XYZ file of C-alpha atoms in Angstrom:
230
model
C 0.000 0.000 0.000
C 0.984 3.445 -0.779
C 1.935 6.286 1.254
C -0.542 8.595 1.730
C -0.180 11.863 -0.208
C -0.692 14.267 3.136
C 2.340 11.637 4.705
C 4.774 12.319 1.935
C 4.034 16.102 2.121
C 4.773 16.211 5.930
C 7.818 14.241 5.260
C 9.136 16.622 2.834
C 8.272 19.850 5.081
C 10.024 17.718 7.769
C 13.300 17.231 6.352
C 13.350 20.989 4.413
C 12.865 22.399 7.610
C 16.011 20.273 9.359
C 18.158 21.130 6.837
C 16.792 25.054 7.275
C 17.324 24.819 11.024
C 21.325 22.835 9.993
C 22.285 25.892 8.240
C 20.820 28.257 10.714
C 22.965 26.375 12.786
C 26.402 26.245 11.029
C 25.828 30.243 10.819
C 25.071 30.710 14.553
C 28.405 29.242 14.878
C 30.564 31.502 13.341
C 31.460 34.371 15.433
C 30.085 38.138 14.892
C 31.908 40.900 13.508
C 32.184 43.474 15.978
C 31.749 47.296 15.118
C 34.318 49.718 17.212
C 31.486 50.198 19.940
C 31.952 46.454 20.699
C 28.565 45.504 19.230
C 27.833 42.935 16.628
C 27.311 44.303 12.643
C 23.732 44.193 12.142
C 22.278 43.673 8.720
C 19.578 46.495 9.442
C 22.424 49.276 10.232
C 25.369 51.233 8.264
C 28.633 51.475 8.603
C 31.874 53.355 8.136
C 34.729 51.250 6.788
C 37.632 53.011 8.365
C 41.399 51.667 8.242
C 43.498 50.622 11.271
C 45.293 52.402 12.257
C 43.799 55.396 11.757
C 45.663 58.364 11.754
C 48.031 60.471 9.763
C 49.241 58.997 6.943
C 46.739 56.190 6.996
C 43.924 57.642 4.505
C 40.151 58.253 4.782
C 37.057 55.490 4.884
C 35.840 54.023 1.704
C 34.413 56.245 -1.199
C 32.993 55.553 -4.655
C 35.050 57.338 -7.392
C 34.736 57.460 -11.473
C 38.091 56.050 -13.184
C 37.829 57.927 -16.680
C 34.502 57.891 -17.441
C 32.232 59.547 -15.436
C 30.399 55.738 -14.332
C 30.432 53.367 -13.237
C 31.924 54.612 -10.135
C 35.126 52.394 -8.060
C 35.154 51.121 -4.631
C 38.411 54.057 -3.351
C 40.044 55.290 -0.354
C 39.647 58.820 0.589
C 43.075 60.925 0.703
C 41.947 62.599 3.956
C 42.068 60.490 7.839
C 39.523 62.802 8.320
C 36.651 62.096 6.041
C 34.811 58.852 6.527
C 33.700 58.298 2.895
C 30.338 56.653 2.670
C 28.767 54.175 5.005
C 27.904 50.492 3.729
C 25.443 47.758 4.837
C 26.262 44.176 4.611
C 23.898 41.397 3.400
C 24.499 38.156 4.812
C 23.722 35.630 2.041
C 21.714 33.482 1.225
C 19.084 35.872 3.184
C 17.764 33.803 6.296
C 16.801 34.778 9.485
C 19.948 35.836 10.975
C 20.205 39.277 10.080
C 24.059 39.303 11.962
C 27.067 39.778 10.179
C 29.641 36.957 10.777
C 33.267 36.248 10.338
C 34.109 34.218 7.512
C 30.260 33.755 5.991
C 29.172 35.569 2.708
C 27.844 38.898 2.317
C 26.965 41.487 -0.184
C 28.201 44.564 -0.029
C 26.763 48.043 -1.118
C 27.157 51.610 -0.155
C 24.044 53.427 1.691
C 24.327 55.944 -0.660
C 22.838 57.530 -3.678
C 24.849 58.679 -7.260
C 24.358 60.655 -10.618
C 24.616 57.369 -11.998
C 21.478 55.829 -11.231
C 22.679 52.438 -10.460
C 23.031 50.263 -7.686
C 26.021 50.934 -5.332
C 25.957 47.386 -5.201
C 30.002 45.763 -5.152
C 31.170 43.452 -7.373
C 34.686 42.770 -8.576
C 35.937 44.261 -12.742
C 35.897 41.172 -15.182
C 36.067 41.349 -19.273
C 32.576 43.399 -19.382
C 33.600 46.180 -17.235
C 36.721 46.625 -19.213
C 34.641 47.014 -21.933
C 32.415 49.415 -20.676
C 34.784 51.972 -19.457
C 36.879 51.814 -22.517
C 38.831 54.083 -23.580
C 39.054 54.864 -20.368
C 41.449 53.498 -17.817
C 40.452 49.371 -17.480
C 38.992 48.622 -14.421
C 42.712 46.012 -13.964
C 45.943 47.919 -12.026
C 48.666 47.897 -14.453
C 50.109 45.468 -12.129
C 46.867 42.961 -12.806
C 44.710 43.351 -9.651
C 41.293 43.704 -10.132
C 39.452 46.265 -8.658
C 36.205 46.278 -6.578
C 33.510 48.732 -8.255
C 29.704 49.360 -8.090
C 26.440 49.431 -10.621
C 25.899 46.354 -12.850
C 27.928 43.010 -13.380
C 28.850 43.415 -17.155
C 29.817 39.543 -17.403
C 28.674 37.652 -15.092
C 30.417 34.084 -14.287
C 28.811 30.818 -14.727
C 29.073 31.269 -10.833
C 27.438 33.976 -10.460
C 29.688 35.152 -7.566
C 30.830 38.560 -8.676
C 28.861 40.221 -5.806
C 30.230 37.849 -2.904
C 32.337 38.832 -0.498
C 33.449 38.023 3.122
C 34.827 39.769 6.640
C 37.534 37.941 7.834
C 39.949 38.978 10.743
C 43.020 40.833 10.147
C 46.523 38.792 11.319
C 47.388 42.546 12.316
C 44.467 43.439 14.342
C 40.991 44.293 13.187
C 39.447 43.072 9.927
C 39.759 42.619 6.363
C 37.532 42.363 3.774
C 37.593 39.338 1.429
C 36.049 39.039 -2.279
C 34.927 35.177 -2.818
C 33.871 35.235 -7.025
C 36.258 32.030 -7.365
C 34.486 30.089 -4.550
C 31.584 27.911 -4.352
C 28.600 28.931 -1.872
C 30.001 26.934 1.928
C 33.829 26.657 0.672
C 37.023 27.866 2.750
C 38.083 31.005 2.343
C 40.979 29.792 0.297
C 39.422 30.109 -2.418
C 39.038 33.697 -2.105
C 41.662 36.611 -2.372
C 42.504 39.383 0.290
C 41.050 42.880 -1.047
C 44.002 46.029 -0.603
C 44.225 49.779 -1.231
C 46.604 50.457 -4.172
C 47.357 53.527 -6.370
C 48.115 52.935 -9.780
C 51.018 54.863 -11.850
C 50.851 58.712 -11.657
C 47.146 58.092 -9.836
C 46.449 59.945 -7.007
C 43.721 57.972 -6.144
C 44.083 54.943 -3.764
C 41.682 51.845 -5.437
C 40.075 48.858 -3.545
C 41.010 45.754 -5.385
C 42.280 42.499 -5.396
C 45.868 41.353 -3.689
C 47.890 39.349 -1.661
C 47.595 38.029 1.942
C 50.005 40.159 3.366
C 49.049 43.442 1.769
C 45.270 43.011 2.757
C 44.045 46.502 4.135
C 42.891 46.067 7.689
C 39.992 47.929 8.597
C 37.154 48.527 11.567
C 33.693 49.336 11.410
C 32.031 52.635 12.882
C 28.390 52.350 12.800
C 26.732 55.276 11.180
C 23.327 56.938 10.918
C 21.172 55.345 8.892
C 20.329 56.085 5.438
C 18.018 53.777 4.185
C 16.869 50.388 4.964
């Protein structure tokens, strides 16, 4: 005799919502990112991405910045240790219910801001379509082949689909660093993603987020800001 219809339905509900409550579970696990208050990054707040130290010498927060053309606009570090650039809000993904921001997990990123170019502030990381979309202008690559972190739409997107996916991981010098995982399948280590540094290219003044190696990561801390919009 068959099983029931209703049965096999509350079986299936059953086991989606144990492997629901598993991941849940693996999350809860990780431990929060802290903001410079001491309190956890929340999903539902803003913050300033400032660098540590920070001081003379050590440059501003994050900004958004054209790079030849006028859009889309870079992922850059302000000049002055005095200006905070704009805030950001983290995503964790995939969106559940735990709206905290954790060490190691994957997040989007995107500026609580608005621009003259009417796109998302969204981050993602330059590939072959934003090269071609800001030619002739400078390509969105350092001439020393770093790729650089920059908002509005992903031109190319991978048969991944992890342009937008990044992580906060700690900092081996104190405080954190921020971590871009395109090359790395949803729930792997983080060693398949690369370390994400402030560099200036030839005869550039300005100081681009992008792509580098473990020891050159830029260390940062969070300073949680007014909010902007939800």
């Amino acid at each position: 005799m068959g099983i029931p219809r209703a049965a096999r339905l509350l079986v299936l509900v059953s086991v989606l919502a144990a492997i629901s409550l598993s991941c849940g579970a693996a999350a809860a696990a990780l431990p929060p990112v802290y903001d410079t208050d001491g309190h956890e990054l929340s999903a539902d707040a803003d913050y300033y991405v400032l660098p540590v130290p920070h001081g003379s010498g050590s440059g501003g927060g994050l900004t958004m910045a054209p790079n030849g053309l006028r859009c889309p606009l870079f992922v850059a570090q302000e000049a002055d240790p005095l200006r905070k650039g704009f805030p950001v809000r983290f995503t964790p993904l995939p969106q559940q219910g735990d709206r905290t921001v954790r060490v190691a997990s994957d997040v989007g990123v995107h500026f609580a801001a608005v621009t003259t170019c009417v796109q998302t502030t969204e981050w993602h990381v330059s590939g072959d379509g934003d090269a071609l979309a800001t030619a002739p202008a400078p390509a969105p690559v350092l001439s020393s082949g770093r790729r650089l972190v920059l908002t509005g739409p992903v031109r190319s997107p991978s048969p991944n689909g992890r342009e937008k996916v990044f992580r906060v991981e700690k900092h081996g010098r104190g405080g954190y660093k921020l971590v871009w995982c395109g090359g790395a399948a949803s729930g792997s280590t983080s060693s398949s993603c690369q370390d994400l540094g402030v560099f200036r290219d030839d005869g550039d003044r300005r100081a681009w987020l992008g792509t580098t190696e473990t020891d050159r990561a830029h260390a940062v801390k969070f300073e949680k800001a007014a909010t902007v919009h939800a």
